[in-house]
C-alpha positions as protocol buffer text, in pm:
chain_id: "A"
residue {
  index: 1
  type: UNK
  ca { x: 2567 y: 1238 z: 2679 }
}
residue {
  index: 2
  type: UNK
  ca { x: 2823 y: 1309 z: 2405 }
}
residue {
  index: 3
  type: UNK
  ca { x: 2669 y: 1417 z: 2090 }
}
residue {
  index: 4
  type: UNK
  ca { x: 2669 y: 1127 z: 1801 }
}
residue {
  index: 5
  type: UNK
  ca { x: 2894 y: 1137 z: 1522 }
}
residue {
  index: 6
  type: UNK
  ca { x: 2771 y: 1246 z: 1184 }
}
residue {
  index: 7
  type: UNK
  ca { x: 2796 y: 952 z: 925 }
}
residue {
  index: 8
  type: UNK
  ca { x: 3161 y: 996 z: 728 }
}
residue {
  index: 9
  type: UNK
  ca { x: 3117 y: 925 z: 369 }
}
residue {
  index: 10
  type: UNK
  ca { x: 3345 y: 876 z: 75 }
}
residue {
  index: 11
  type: UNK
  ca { x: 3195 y: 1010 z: -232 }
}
residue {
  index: 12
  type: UNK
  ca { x: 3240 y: 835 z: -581 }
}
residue {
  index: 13
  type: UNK
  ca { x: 3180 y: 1014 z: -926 }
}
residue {
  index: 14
  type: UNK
  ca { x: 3381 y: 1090 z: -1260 }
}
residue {
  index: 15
  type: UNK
  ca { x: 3200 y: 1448 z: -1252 }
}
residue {
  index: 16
  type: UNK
  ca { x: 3385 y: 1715 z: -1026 }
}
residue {
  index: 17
  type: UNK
  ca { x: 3032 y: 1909 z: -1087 }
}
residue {
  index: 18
  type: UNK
  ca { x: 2830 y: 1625 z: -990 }
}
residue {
  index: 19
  type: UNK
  ca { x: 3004 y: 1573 z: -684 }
}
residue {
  index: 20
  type: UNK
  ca { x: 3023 y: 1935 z: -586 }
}
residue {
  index: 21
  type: UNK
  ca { x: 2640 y: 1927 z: -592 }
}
residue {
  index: 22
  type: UNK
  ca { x: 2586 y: 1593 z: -364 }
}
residue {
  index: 23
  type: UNK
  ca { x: 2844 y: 1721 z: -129 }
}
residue {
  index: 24
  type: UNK
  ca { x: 2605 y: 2024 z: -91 }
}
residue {
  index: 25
  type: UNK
  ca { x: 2344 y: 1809 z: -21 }
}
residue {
  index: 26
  type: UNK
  ca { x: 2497 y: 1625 z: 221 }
}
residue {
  index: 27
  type: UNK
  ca { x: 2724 y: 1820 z: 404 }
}
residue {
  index: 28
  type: UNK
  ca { x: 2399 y: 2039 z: 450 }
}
residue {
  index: 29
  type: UNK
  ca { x: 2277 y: 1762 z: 702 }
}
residue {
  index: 30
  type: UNK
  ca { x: 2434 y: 1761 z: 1050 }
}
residue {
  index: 31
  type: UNK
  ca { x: 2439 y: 1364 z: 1029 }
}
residue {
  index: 32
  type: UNK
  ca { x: 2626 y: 1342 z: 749 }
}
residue {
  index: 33
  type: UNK
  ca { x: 2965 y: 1468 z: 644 }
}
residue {
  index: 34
  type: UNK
  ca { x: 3195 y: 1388 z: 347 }
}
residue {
  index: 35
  type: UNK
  ca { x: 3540 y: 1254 z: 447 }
}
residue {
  index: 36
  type: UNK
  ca { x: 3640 y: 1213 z: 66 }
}
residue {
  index: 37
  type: UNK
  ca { x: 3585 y: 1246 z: -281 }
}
residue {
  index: 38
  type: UNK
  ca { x: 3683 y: 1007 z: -553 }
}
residue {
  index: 39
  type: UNK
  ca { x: 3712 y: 1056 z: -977 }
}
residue {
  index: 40
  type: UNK
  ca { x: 3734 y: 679 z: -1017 }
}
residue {
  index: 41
  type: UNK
  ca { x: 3623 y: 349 z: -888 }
}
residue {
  index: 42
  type: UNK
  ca { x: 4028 y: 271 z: -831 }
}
residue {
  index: 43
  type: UNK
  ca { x: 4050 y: 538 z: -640 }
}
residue {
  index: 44
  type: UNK
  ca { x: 3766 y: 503 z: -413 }
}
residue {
  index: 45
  type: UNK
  ca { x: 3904 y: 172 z: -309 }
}
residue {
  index: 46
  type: UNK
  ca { x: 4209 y: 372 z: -225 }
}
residue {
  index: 47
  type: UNK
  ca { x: 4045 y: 653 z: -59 }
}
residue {
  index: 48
  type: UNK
  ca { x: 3791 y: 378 z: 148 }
}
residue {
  index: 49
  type: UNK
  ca { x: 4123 y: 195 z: 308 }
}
residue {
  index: 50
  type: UNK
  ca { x: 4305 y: 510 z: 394 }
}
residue {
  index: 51
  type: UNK
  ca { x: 4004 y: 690 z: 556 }
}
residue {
  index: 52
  type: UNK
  ca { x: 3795 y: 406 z: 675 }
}
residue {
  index: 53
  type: UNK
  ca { x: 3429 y: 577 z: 628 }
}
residue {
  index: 54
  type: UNK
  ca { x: 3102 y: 450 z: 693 }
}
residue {
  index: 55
  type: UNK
  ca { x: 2938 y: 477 z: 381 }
}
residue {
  index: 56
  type: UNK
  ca { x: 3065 y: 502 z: 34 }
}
residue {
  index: 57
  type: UNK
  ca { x: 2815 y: 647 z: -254 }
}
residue {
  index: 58
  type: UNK
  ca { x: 2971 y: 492 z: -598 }
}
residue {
  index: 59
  type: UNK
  ca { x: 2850 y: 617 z: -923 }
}
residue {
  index: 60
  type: UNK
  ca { x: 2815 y: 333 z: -1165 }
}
residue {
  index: 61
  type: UNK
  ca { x: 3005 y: 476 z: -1472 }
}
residue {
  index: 62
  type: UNK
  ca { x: 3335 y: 551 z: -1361 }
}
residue {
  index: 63
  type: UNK
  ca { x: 3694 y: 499 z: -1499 }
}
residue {
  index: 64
  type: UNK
  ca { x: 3882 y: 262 z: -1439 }
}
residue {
  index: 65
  type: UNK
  ca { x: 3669 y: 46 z: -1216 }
}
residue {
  index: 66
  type: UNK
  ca { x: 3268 y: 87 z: -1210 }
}
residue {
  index: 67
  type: UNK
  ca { x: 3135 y: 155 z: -896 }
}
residue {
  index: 68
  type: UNK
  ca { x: 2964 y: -172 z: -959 }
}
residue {
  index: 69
  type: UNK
  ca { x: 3330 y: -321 z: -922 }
}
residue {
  index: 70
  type: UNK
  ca { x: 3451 y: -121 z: -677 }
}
residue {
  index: 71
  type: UNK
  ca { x: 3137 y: -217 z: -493 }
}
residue {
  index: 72
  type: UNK
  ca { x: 3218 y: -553 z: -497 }
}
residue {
  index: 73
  type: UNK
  ca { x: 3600 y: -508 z: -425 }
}
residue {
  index: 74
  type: UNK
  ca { x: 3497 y: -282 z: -91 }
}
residue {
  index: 75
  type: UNK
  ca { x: 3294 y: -548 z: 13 }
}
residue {
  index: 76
  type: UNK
  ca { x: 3538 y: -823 z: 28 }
}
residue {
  index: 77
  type: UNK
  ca { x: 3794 y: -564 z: 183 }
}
residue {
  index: 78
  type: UNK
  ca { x: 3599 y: -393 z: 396 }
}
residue {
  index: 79
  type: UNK
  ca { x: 3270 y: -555 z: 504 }
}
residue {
  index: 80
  type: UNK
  ca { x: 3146 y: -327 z: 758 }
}
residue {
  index: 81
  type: UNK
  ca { x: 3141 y: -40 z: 504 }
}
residue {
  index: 82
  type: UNK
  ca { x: 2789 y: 52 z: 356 }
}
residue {
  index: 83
  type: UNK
  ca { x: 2751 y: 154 z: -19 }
}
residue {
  index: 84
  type: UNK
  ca { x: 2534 y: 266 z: -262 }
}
residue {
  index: 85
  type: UNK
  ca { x: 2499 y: 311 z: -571 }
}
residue {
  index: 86
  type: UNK
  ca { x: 2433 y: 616 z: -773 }
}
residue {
  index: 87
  type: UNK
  ca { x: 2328 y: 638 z: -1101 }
}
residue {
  index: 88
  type: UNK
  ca { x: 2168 y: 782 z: -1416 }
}
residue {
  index: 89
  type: UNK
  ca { x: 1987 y: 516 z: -1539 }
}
residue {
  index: 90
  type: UNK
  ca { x: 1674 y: 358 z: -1434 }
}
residue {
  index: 91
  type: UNK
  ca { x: 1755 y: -4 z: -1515 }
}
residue {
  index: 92
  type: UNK
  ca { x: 1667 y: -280 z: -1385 }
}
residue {
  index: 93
  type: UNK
  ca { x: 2006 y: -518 z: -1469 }
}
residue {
  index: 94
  type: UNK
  ca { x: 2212 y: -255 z: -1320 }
}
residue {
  index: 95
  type: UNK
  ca { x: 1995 y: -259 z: -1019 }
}
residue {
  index: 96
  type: UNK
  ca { x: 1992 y: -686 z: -969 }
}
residue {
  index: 97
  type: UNK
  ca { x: 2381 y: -638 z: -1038 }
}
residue {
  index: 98
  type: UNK
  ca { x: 2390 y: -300 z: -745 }
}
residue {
  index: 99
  type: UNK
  ca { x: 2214 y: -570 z: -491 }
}
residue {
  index: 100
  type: UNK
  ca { x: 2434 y: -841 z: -594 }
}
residue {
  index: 101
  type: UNK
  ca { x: 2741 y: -612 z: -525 }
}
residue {
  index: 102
  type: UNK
  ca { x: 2661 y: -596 z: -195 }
}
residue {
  index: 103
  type: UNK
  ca { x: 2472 y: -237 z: -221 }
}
residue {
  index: 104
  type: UNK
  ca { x: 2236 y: -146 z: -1 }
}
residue {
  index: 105
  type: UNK
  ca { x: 2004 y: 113 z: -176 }
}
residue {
  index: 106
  type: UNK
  ca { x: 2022 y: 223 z: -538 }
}
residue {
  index: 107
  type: UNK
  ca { x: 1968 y: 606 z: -598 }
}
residue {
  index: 108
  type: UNK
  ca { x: 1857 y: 791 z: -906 }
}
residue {
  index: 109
  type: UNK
  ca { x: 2072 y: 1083 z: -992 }
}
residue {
  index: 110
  type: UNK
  ca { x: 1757 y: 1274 z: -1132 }
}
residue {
  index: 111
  type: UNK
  ca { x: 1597 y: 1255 z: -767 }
}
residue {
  index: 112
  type: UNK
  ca { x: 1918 y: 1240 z: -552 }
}
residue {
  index: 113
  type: UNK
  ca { x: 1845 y: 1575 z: -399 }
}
residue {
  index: 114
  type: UNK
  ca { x: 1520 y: 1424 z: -270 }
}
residue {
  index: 115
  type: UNK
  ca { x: 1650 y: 1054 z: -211 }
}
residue {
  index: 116
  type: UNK
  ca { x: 2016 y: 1069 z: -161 }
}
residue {
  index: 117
  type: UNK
  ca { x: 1999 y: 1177 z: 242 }
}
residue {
  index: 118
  type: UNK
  ca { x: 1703 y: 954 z: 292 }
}
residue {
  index: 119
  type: UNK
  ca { x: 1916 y: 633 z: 131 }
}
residue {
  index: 120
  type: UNK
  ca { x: 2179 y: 747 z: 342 }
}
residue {
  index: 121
  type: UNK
  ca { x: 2047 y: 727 z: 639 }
}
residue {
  index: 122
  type: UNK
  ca { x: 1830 y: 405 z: 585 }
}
residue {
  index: 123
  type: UNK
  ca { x: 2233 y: 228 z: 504 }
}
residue {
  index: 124
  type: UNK
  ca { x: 2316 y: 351 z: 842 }
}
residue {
  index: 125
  type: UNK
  ca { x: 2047 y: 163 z: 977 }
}
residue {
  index: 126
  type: UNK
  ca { x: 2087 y: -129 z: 799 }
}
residue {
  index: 127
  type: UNK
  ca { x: 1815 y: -106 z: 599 }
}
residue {
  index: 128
  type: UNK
  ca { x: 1783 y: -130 z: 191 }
}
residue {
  index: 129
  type: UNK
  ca { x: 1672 y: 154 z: 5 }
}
residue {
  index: 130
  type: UNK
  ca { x: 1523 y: 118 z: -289 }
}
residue {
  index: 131
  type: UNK
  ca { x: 1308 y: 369 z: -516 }
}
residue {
  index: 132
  type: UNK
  ca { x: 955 y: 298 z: -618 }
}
residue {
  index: 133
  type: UNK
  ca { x: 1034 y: 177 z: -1006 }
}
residue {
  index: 134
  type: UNK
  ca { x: 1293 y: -71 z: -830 }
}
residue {
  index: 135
  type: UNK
  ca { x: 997 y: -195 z: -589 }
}
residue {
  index: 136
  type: UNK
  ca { x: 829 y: -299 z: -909 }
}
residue {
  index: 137
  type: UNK
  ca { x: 1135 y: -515 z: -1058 }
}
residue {
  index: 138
  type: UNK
  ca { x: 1184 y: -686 z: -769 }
}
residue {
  index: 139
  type: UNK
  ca { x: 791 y: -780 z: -721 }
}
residue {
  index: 140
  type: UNK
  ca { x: 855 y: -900 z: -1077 }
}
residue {
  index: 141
  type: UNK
  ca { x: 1089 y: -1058 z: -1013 }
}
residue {
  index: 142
  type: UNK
  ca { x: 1032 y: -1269 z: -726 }
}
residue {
  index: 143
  type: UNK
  ca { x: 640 y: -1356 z: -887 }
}
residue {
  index: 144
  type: UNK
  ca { x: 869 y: -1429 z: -1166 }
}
residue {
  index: 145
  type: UNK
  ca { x: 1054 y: -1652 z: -991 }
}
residue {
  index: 146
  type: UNK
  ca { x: 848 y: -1801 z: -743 }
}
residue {
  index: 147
  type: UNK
  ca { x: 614 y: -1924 z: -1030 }
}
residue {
  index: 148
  type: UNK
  ca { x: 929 y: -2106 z: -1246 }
}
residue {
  index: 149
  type: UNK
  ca { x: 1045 y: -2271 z: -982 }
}
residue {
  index: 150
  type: UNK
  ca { x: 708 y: -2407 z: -846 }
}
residue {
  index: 151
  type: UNK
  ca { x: 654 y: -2530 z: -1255 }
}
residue {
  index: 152
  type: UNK
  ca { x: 983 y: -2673 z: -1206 }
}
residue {
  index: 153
  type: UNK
  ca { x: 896 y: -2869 z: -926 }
}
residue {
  index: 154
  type: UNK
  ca { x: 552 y: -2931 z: -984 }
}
residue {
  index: 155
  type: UNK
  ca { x: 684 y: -3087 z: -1339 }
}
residue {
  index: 156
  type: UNK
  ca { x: 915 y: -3301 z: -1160 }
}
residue {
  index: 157
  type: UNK
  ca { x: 675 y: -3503 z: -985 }
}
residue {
  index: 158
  type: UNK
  ca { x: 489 y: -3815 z: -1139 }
}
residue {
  index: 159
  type: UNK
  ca { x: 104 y: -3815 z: -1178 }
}
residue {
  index: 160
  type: UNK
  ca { x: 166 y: -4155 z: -957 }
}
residue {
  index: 161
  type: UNK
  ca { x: 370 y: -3920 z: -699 }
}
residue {
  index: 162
  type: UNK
  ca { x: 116 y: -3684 z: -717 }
}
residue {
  index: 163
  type: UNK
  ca { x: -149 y: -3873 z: -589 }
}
residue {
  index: 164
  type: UNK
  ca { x: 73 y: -3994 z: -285 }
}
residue {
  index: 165
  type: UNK
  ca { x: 168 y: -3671 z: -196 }
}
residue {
  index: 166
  type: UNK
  ca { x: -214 y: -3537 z: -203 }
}
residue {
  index: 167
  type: UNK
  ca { x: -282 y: -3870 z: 45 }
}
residue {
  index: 168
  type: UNK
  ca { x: 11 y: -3857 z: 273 }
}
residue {
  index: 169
  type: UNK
  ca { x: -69 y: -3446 z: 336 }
}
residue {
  index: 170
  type: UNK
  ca { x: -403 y: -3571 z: 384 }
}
residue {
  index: 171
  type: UNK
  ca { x: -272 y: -3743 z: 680 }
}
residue {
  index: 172
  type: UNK
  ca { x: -314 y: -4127 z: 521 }
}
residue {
  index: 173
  type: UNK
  ca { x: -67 y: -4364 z: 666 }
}
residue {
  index: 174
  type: UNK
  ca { x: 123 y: -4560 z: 410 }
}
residue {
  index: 175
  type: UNK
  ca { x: -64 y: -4872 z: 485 }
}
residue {
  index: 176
  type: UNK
  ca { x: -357 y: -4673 z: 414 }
}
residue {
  index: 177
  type: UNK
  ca { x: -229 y: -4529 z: 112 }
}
residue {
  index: 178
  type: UNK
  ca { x: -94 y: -4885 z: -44 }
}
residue {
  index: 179
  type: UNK
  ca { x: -456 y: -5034 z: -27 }
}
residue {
  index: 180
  type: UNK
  ca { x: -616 y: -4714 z: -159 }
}
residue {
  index: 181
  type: UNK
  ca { x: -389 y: -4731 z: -467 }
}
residue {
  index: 182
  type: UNK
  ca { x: -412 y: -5114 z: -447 }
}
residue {
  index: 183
  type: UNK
  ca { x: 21 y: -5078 z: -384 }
}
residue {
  index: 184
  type: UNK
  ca { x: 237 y: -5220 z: -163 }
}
residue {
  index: 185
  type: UNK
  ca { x: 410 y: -5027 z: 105 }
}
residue {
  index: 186
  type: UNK
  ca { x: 756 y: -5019 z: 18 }
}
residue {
  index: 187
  type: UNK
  ca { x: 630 y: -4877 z: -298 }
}
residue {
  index: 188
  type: UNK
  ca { x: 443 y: -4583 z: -117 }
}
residue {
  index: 189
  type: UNK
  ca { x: 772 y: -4536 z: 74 }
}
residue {
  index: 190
  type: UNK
  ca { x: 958 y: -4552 z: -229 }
}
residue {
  index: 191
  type: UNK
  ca { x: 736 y: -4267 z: -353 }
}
residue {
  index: 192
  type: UNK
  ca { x: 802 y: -4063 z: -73 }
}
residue {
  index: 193
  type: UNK
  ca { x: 1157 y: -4082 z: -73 }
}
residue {
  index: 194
  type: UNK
  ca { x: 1198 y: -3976 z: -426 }
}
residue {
  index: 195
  type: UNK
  ca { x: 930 y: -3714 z: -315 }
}
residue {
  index: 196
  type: UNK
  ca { x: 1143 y: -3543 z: -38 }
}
residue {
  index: 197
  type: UNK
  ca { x: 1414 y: -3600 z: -278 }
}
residue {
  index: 198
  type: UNK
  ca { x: 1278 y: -3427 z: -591 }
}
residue {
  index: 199
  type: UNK
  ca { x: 1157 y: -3161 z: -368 }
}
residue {
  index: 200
  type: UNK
  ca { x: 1485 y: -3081 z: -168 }
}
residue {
  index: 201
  type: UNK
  ca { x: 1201 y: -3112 z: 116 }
}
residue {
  index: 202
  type: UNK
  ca { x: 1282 y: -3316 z: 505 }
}
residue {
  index: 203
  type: UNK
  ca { x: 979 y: -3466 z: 603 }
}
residue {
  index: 204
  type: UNK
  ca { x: 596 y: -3522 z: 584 }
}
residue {
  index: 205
  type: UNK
  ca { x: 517 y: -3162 z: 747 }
}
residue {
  index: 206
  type: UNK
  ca { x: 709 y: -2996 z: 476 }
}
residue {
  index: 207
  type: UNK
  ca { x: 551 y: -3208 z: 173 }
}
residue {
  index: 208
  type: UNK
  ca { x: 247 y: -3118 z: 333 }
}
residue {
  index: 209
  type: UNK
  ca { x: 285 y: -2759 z: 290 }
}
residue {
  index: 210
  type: UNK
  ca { x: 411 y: -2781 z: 17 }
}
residue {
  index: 211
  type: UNK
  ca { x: 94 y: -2976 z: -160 }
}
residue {
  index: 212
  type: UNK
  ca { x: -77 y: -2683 z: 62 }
}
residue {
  index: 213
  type: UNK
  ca { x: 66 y: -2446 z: -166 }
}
residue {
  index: 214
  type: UNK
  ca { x: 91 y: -2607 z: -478 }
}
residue {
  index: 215
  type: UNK
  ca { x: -293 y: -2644 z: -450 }
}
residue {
  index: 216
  type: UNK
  ca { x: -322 y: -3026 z: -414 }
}
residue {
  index: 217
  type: UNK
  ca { x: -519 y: -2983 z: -85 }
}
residue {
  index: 218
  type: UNK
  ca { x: -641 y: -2697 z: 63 }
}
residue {
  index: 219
  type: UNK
  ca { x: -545 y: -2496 z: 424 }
}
């Protein structure tokens, strides 16, 4: 069997030292090989159509173009090409804006002689790689989430609504429903409909997990 071909990666920093020291790092694995260096984020667009690697490793402060913007560029251009970002600072905006890039991991420079290889080689497999202060935004940030958009919809429904939706997920028919709430039944079906509608949900299955979740009735 022919042996596999080390991972060819175009590296991206302003720093000539910088890079001299990741290229150490990474030319010292026999998986991984630098095809090219950049100085700029122009450049490594340049360099990344010329020499079509694998991976490109863009530090974020760069002339010219960030490696934030030439992340997003080398997406568009080249989609099969894996990046990630390097970087100095431990921030969570610059690592929401990395992910929304396209990057697939998000390296600290202060740790890249530990990380850098390992992020490297989760890209290749098509996994993200993210380091442990990161893990925490994004729990943040999708409790954050999660919990204003379940006040947004929970707000959006009527206390009227409310009680229909707690019936129907009980598994009350509407005839059932419109004599319990002394209603007719177009009115519990008009209910429902603005239900499904408010909700962006399809059917009775789905507003039943949903009043599963928002606490209205229990698993």
């Amino acid at each position: 069997m022919p042996e596999p071909q080390p991972t060819r990666i175009l590296l991206a920093d302003d720093h000539a030292l910088v890079r001299r020291g990741l290229r150490l790092i990474l030319d010292g694995e026999p998986d991984l090989t630098v095809v090219a260096e950049a100085g700029d984020g122009a450049e490594a667009i340049k360099l990344a159509r010329a020499n079509r690697p694998d991976l490109a490793i863009l530090d974020i402060a760069m002339p010219r173009l960030t490696g934030l913007q030439a992340a997003r560029e080398l997406s568009g251009q080249l989609p099969d090409l894996r990046t990630l970002i390097l970087t100095m600072y431990d921030n969570e905006q610059y690592f929401f804006e990395a992910l929304k890039a396209g990057a697939c991991g998000y390296v600290l420079k202060s740790v890249a002689d530990r990380d850098l290889v390992e992020a490297c080689r989760a890209a290749v497999r098509d996994e993200p790689f993210v380091y442990p202060g990161a893990v925490n935004a994004l729990i943040r940030n999708f409790l954050q989430t999660s919990a204003s958009n379940e006040d947004t919809r929970s707000k959006a429904l009527t206390i009227r609504e409310e009680e229909i939706l707690k019936l129907v997920a009980e598994g009350l028919t509407s005839q059932a429903i419109a004599d319990m709430l002394v209603i007719s039944i177009k009115t519990v079906e008009r209910h429902r409909a603005n239900m499904l509608q408010k909700l962006g949900l399809r059917d009775r299955l789905e507003l039943t997990r949903y009043a599963i979740r928002v606490g209205l009735i229990e698993p």
